[in-house]
Coordinates of N, CA and C in Angstrom, one line a residue:
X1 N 113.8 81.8 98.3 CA 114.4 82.0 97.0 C 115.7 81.2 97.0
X2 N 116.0 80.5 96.0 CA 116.9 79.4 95.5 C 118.1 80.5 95.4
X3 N 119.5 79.8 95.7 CA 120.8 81.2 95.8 C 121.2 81.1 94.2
X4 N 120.5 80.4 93.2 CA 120.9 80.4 92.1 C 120.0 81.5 91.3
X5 N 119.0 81.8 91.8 CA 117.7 82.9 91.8 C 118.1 84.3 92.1
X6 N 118.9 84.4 93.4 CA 119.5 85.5 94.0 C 120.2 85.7 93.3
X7 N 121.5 84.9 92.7 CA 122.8 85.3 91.9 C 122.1 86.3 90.6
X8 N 121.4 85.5 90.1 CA 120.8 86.0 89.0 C 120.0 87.6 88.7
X9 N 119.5 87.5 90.4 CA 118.8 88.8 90.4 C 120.1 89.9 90.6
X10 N 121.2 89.6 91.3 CA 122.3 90.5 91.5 C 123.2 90.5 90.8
X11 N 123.2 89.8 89.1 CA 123.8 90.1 87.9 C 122.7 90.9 87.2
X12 N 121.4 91.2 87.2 CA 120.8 91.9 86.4 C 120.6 93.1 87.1
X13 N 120.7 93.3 88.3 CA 120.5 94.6 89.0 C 122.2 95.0 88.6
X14 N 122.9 94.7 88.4 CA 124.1 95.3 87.7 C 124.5 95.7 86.3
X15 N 123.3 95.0 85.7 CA 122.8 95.4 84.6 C 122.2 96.6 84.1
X16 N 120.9 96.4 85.2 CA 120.0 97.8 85.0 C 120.1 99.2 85.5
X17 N 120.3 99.9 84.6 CA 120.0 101.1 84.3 C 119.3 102.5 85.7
X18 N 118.4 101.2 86.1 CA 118.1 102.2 87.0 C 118.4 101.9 88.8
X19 N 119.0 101.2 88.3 CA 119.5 100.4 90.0 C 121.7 101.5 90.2
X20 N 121.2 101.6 91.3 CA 122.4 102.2 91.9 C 123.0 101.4 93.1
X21 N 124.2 101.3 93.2 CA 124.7 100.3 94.3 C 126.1 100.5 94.7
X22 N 126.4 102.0 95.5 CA 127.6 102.3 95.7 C 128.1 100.8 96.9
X23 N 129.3 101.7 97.1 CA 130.0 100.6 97.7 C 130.0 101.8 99.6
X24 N 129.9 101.3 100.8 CA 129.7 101.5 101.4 C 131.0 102.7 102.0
X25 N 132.0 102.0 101.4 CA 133.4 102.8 102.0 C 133.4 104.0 101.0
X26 N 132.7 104.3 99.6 CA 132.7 105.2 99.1 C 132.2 106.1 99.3
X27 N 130.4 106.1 100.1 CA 129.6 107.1 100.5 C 130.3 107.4 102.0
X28 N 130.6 106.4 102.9 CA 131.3 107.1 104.0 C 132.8 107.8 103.8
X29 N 133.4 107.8 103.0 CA 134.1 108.6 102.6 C 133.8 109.9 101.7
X30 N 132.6 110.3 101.4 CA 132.0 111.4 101.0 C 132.3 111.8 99.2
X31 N 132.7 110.3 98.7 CA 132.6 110.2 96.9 C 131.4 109.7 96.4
X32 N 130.6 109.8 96.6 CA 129.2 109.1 96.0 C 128.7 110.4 95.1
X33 N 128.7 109.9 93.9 CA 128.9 110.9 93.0 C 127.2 111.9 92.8
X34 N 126.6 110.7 93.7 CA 125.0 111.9 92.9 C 124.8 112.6 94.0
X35 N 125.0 112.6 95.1 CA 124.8 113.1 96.3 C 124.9 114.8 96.0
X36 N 123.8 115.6 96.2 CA 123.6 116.7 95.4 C 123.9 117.2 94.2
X37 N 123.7 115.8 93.5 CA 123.8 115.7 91.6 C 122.6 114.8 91.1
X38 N 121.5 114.5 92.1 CA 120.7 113.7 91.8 C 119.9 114.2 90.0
X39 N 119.8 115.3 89.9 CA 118.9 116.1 89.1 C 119.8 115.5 87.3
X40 N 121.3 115.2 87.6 CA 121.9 114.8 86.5 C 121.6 113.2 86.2
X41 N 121.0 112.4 87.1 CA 120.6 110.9 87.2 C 119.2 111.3 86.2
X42 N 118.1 111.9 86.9 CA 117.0 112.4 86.6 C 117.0 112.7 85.1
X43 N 117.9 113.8 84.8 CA 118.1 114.7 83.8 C 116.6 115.6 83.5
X44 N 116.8 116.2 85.0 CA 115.5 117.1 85.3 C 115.9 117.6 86.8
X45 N 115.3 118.7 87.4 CA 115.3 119.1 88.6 C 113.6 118.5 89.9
X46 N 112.7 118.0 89.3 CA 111.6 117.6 89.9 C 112.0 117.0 91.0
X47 N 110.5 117.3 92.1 CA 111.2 116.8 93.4 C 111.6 115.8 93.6
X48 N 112.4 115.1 95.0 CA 112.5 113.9 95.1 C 112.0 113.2 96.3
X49 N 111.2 112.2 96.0 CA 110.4 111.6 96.9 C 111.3 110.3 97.0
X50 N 112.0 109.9 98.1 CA 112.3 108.4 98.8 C 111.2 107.4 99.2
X51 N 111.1 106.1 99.2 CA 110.8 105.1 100.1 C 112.0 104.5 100.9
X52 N 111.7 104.8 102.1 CA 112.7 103.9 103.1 C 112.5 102.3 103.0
X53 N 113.3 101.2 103.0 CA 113.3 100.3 103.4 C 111.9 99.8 102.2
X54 N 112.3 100.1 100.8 CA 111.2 100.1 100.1 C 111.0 98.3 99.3
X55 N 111.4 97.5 99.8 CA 111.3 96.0 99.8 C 111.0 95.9 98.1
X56 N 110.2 95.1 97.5 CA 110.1 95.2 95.7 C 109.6 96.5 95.3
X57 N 109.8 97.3 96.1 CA 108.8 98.9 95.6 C 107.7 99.5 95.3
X58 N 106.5 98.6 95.8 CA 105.2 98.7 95.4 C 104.6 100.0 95.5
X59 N 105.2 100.5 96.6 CA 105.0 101.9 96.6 C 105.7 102.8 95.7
X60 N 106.6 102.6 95.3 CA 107.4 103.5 94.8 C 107.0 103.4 92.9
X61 N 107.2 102.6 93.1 CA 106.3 102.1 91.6 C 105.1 102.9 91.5
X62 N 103.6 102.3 92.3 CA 102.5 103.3 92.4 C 102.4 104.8 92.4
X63 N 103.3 105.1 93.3 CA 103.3 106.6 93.4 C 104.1 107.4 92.7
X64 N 104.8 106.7 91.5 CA 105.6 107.3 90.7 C 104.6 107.2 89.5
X65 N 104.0 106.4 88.9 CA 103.1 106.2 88.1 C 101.9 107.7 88.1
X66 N 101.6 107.9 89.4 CA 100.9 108.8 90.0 C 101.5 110.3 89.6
X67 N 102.3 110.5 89.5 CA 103.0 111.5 89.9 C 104.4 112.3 88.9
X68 N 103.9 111.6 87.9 CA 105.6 111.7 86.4 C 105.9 113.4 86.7
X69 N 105.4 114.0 87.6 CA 106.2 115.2 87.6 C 106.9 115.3 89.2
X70 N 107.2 114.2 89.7 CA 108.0 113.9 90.2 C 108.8 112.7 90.3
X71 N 110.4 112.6 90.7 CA 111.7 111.7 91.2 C 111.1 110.3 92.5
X72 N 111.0 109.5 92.3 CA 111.3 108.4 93.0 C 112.2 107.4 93.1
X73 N 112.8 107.3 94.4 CA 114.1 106.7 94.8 C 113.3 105.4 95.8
X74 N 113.3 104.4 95.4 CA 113.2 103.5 96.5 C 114.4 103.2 97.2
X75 N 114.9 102.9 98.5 CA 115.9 102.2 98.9 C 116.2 101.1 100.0
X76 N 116.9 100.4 99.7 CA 116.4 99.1 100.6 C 118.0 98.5 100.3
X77 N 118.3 97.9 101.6 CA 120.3 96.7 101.3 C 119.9 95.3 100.6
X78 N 118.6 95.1 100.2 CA 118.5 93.9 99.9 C 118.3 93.9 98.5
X79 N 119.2 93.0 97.6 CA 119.3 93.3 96.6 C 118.2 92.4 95.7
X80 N 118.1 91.3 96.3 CA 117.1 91.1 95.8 C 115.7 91.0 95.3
X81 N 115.6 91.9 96.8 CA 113.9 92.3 96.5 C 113.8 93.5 95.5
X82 N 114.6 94.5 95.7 CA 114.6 95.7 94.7 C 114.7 95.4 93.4
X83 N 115.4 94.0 92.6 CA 115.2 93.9 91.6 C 113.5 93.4 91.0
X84 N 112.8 93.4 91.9 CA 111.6 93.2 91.0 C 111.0 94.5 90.9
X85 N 110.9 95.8 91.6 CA 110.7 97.1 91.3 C 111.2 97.7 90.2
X86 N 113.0 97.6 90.1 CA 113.5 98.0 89.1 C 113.0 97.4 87.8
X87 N 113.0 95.4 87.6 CA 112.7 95.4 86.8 C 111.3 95.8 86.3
X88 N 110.3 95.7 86.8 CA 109.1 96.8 86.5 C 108.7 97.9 85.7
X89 N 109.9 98.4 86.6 CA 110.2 100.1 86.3 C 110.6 100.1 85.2
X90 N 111.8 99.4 84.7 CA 112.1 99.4 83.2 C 111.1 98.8 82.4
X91 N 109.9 97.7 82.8 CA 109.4 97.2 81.4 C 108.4 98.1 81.5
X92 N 107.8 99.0 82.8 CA 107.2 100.0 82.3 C 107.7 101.2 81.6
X93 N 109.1 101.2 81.5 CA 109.5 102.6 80.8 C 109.1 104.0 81.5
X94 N 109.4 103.4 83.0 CA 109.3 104.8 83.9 C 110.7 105.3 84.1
X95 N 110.6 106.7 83.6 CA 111.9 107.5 83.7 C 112.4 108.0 85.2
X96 N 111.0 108.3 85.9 CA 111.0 109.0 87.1 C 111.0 108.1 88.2
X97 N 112.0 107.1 88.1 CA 111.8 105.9 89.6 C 113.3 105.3 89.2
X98 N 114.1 104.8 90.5 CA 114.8 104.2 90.3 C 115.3 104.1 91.8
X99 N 116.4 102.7 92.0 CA 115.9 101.8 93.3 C 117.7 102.3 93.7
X100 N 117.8 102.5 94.9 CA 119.2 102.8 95.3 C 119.6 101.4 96.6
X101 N 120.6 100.7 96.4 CA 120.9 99.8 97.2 C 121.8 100.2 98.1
X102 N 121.4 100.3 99.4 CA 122.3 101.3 100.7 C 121.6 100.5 101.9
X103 N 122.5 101.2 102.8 CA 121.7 101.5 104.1 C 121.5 102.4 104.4
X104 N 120.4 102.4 105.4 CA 119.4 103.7 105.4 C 120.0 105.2 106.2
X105 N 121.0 104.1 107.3 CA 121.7 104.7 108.1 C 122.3 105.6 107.5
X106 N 123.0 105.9 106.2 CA 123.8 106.6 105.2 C 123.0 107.8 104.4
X107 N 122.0 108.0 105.0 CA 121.0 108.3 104.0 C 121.5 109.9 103.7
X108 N 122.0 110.1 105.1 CA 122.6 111.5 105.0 C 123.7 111.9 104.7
X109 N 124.4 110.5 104.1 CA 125.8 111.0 103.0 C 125.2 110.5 101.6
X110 N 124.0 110.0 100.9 CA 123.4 110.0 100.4 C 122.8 110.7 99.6
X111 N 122.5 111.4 100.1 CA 121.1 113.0 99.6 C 122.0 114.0 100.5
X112 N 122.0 115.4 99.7 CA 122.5 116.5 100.2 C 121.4 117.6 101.4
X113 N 121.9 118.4 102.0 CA 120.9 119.4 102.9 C 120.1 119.5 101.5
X114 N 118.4 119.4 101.8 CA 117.1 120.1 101.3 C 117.3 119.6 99.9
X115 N 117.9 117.9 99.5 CA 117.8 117.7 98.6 C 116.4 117.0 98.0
X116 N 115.8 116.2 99.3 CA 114.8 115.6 99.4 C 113.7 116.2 99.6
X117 N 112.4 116.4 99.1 CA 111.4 116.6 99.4 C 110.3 115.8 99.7
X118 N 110.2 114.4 99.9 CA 109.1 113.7 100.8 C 109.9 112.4 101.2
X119 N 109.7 111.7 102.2 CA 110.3 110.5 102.7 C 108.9 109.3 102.9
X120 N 108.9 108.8 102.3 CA 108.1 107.5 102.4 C 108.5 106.3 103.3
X121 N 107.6 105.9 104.6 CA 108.2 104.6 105.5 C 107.1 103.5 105.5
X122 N 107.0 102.7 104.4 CA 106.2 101.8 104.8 C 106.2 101.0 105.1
X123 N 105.4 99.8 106.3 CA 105.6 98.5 106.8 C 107.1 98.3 107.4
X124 N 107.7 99.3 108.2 CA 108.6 98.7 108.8 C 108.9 97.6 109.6
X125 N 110.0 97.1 109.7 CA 110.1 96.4 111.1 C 109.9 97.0 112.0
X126 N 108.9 96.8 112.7 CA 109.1 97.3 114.1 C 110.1 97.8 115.1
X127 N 111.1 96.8 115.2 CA 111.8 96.4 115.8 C 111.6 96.5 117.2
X128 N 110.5 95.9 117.5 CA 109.7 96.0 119.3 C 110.7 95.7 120.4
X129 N 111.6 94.7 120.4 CA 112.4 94.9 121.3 C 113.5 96.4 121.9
X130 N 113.3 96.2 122.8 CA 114.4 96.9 123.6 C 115.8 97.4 122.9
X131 N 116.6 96.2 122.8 CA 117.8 95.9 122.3 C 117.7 96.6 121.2
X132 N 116.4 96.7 120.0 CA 116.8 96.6 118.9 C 115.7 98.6 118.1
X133 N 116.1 98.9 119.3 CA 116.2 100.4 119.1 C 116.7 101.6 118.3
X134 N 118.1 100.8 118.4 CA 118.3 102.0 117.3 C 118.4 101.5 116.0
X135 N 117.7 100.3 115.4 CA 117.0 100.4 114.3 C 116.0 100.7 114.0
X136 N 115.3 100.9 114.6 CA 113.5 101.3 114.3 C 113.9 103.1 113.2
X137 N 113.1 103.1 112.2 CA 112.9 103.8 111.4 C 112.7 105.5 111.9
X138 N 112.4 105.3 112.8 CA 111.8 106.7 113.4 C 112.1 107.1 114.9
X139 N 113.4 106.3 114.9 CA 114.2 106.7 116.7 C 114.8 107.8 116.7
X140 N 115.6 108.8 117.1 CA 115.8 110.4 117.0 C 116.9 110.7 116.4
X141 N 117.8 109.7 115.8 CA 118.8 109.5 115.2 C 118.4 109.5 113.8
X142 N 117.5 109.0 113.7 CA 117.2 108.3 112.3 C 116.5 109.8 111.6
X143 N 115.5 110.4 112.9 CA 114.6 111.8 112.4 C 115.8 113.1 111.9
X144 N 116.8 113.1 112.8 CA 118.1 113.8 112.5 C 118.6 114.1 111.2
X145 N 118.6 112.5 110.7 CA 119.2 112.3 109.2 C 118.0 112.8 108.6
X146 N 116.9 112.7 108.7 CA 115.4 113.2 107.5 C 115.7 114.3 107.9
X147 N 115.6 114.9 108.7 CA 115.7 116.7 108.8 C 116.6 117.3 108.1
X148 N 117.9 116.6 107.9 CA 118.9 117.1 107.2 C 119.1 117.3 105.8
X149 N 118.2 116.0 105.3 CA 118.0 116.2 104.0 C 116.9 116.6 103.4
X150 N 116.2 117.1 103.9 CA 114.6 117.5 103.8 C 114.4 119.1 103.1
X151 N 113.8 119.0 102.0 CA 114.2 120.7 102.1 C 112.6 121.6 103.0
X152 N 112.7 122.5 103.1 CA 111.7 123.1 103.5 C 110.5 122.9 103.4
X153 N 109.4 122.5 104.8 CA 108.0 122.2 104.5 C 108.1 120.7 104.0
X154 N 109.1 119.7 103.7 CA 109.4 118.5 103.4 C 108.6 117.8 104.1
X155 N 107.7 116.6 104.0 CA 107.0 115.5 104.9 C 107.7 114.3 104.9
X156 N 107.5 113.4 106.1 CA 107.5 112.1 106.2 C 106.5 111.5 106.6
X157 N 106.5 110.6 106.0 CA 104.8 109.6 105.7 C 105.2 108.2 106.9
X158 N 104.4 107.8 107.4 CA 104.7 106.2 108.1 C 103.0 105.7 107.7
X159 N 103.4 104.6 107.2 CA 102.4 103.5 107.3 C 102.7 102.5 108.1
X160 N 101.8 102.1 108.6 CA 102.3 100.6 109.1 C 101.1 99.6 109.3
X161 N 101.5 98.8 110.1 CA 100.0 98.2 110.4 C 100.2 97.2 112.0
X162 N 101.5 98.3 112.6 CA 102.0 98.0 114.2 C 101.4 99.2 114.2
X163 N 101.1 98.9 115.5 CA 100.1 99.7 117.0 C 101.4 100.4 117.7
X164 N 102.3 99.6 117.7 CA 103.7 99.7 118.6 C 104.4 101.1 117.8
X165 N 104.8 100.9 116.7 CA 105.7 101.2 115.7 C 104.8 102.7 116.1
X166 N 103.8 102.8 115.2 CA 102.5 104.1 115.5 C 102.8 104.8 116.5
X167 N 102.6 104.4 117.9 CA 102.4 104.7 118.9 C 103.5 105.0 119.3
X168 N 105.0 104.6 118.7 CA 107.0 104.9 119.6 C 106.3 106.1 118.8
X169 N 106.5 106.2 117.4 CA 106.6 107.3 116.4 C 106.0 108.7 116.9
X170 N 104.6 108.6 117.4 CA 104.3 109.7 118.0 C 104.7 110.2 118.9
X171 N 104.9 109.4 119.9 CA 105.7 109.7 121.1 C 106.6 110.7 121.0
X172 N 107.8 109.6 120.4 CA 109.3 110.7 119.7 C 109.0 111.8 119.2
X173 N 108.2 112.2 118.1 CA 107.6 113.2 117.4 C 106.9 114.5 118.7
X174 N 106.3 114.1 119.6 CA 105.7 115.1 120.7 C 106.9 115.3 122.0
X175 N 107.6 114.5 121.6 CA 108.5 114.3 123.2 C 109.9 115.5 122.0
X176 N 109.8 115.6 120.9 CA 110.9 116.6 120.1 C 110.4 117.5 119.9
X177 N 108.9 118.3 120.1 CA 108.3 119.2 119.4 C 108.1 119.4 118.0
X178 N 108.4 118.1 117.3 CA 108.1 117.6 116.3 C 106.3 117.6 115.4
X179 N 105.8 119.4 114.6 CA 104.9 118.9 114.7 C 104.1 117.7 113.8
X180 N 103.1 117.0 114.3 CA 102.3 116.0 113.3 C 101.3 116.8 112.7
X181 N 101.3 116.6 110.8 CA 100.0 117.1 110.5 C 98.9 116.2 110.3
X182 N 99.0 115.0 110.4 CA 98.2 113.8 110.6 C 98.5 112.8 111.2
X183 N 97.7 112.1 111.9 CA 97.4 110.8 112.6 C 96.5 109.9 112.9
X184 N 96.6 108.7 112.2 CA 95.0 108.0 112.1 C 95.2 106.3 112.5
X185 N 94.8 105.9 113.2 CA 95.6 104.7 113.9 C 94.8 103.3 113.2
X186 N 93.5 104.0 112.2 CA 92.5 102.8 111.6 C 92.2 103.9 110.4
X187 N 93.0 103.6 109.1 CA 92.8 104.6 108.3 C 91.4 104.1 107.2
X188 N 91.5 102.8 107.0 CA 90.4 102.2 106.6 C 88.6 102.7 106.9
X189 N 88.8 103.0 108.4 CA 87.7 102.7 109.3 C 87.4 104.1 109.8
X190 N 88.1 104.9 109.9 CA 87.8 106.2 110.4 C 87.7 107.3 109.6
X191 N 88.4 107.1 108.7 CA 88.0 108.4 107.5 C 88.8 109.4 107.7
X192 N 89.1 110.3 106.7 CA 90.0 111.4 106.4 C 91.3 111.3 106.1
X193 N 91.6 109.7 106.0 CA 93.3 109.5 105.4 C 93.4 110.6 103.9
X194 N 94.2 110.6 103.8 CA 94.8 111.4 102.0 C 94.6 110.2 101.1
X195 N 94.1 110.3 100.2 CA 93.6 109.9 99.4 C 95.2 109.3 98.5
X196 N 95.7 109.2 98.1 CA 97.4 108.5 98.1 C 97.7 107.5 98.9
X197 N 97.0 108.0 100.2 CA 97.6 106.4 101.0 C 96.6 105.7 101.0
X198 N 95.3 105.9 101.0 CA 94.0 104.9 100.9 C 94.4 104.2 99.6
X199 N 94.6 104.5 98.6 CA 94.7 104.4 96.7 C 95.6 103.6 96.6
X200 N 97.0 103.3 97.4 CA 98.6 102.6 97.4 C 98.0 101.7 98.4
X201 N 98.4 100.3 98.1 CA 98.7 99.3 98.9 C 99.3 98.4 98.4
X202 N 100.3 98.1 99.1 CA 101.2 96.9 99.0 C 100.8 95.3 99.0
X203 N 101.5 94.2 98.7 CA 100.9 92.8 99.0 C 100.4 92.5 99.8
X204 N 101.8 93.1 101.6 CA 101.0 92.2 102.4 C 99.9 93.2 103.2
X205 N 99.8 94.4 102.8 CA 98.9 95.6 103.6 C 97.7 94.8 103.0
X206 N 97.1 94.4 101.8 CA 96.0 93.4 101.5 C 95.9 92.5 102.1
X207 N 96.8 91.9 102.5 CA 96.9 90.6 103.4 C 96.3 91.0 104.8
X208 N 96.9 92.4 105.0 CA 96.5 92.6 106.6 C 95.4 93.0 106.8
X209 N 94.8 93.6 105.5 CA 93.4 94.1 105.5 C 92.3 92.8 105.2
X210 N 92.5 91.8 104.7 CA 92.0 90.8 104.6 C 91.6 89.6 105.7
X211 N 92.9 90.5 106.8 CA 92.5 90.0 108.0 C 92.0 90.6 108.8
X212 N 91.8 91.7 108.6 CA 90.4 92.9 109.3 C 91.7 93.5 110.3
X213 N 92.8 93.4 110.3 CA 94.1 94.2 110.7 C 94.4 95.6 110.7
X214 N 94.3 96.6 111.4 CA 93.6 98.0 111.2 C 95.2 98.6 110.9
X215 N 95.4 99.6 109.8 CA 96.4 99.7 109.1 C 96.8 101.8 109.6
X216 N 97.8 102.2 110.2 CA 98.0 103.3 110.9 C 99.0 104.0 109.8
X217 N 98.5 105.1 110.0 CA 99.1 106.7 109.4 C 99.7 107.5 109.9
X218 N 100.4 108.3 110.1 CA 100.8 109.2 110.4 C 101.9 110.1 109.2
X219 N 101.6 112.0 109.4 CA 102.8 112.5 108.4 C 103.1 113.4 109.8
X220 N 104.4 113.9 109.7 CA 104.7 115.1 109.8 C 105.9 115.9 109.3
X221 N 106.4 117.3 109.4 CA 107.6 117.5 109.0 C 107.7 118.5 110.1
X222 N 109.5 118.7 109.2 CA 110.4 119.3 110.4 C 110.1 121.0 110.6
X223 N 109.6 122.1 109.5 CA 110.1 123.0 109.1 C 108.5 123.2 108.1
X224 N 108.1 124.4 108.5 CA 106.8 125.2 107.6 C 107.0 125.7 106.1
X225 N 106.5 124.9 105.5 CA 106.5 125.4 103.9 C 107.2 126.7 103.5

């Protein structure tokens, strides 16, 4: 994408309505004004479901469409990609979706204790190296922050379509007593996925399915309904 393309998409995401973009030194200083005020953004109390690392929002989009009686927050630091979700979102005239530009790491000055009720992780980076650990989506740092803002019986979702990613995730999850209520490493091909994640796919998840690329699931949460 041309930086004259970018500029453009980061004057209209300052535009729209439903795009949020604190400033970094505000949330780590503990002023970010919706941070258990989400329901006055909303102008409703319905739950709130996140996508991590939600790239143009394809998910967040779909499963908000799915779902008008519930809040969808995509979030992702890249400003660019999130403006094609948002813009979406407004020419669909969805009230219940809107894109937050952060890092993920913040997530827990972000959303208040039990303000969240589902976390969405789809197609992450892996981050297969060594080195690059404590970015991965689901390292024990990262589960810390979802536990915090999670309210009771709360789930997190991972899709992916790494073997690697699947396989750290469970690990961590059994090595914490973390329990899983699902796990499916070929959701396509084996049967019993939830019918939400079979029904939602993203660009390149068609792509990967197109390459006969076996696409892995897993939910679990912290704490019994």
């Amino acid at each position: 994408m041309g930086s004259k393309n970018k500029l453009k998409r980061f004057r209209d995401n300052a535009s729209f309505k439903n795009v949020i973009q604190p400033e970094r030194d505000e949330v780590l200083q503990g002023q970010f004004v919706l941070r258990n005020r989400w329901e006055t953004f909303f102008d409703n109390s319905n739950p709130i479901v996140l996508e991590l690392g939600c790239g143009k929002g394809e998910y967040t989009l779909a499963l908000s469409e799915k779902n008008p009686g519930k809040n969808y927050i995509g979030v992702d630091i890249k400003g660019a990609r999130i403006w094609s979700g948002a813009k979406a979102a407004l020419e669909a005239k969805r009230t219940n979706v809107c894109f937050l530009r952060s890092q993920i790491e913040l997530i827990d000055l972000l959303f208040a204790p039990g303000e969240v009720h589902e976390i969405w992780i789809t197609f992450p980076d892996p981050q297969i190296k060594y080195k690059r650990t404590k970015h991965r989506l689901t390292n024990l740092e990262f589960l810390q922050k979802y536990r915090s803002i999670l309210a009771p019986g709360g789930k997190v979702h991972l899709k992916t379509d790494s073997e690697f990613m699947h396989g750290y995730t469970l690990g961590i999850l059994h090595a914490s007593d973390i329990p899983v209520t699902y796990a499916n490493h070929d959701i396509y091909h084996n049967g019993g996925a939830p019918v939400e994640v079979l029904e939602t796919q993203t660009f390149y998840e068609k792509k990967f399915l197109e390459a006969d690329k076996p696409i892995t699931y897993l939910s679990f949460s912290f704490t019994a309904p």
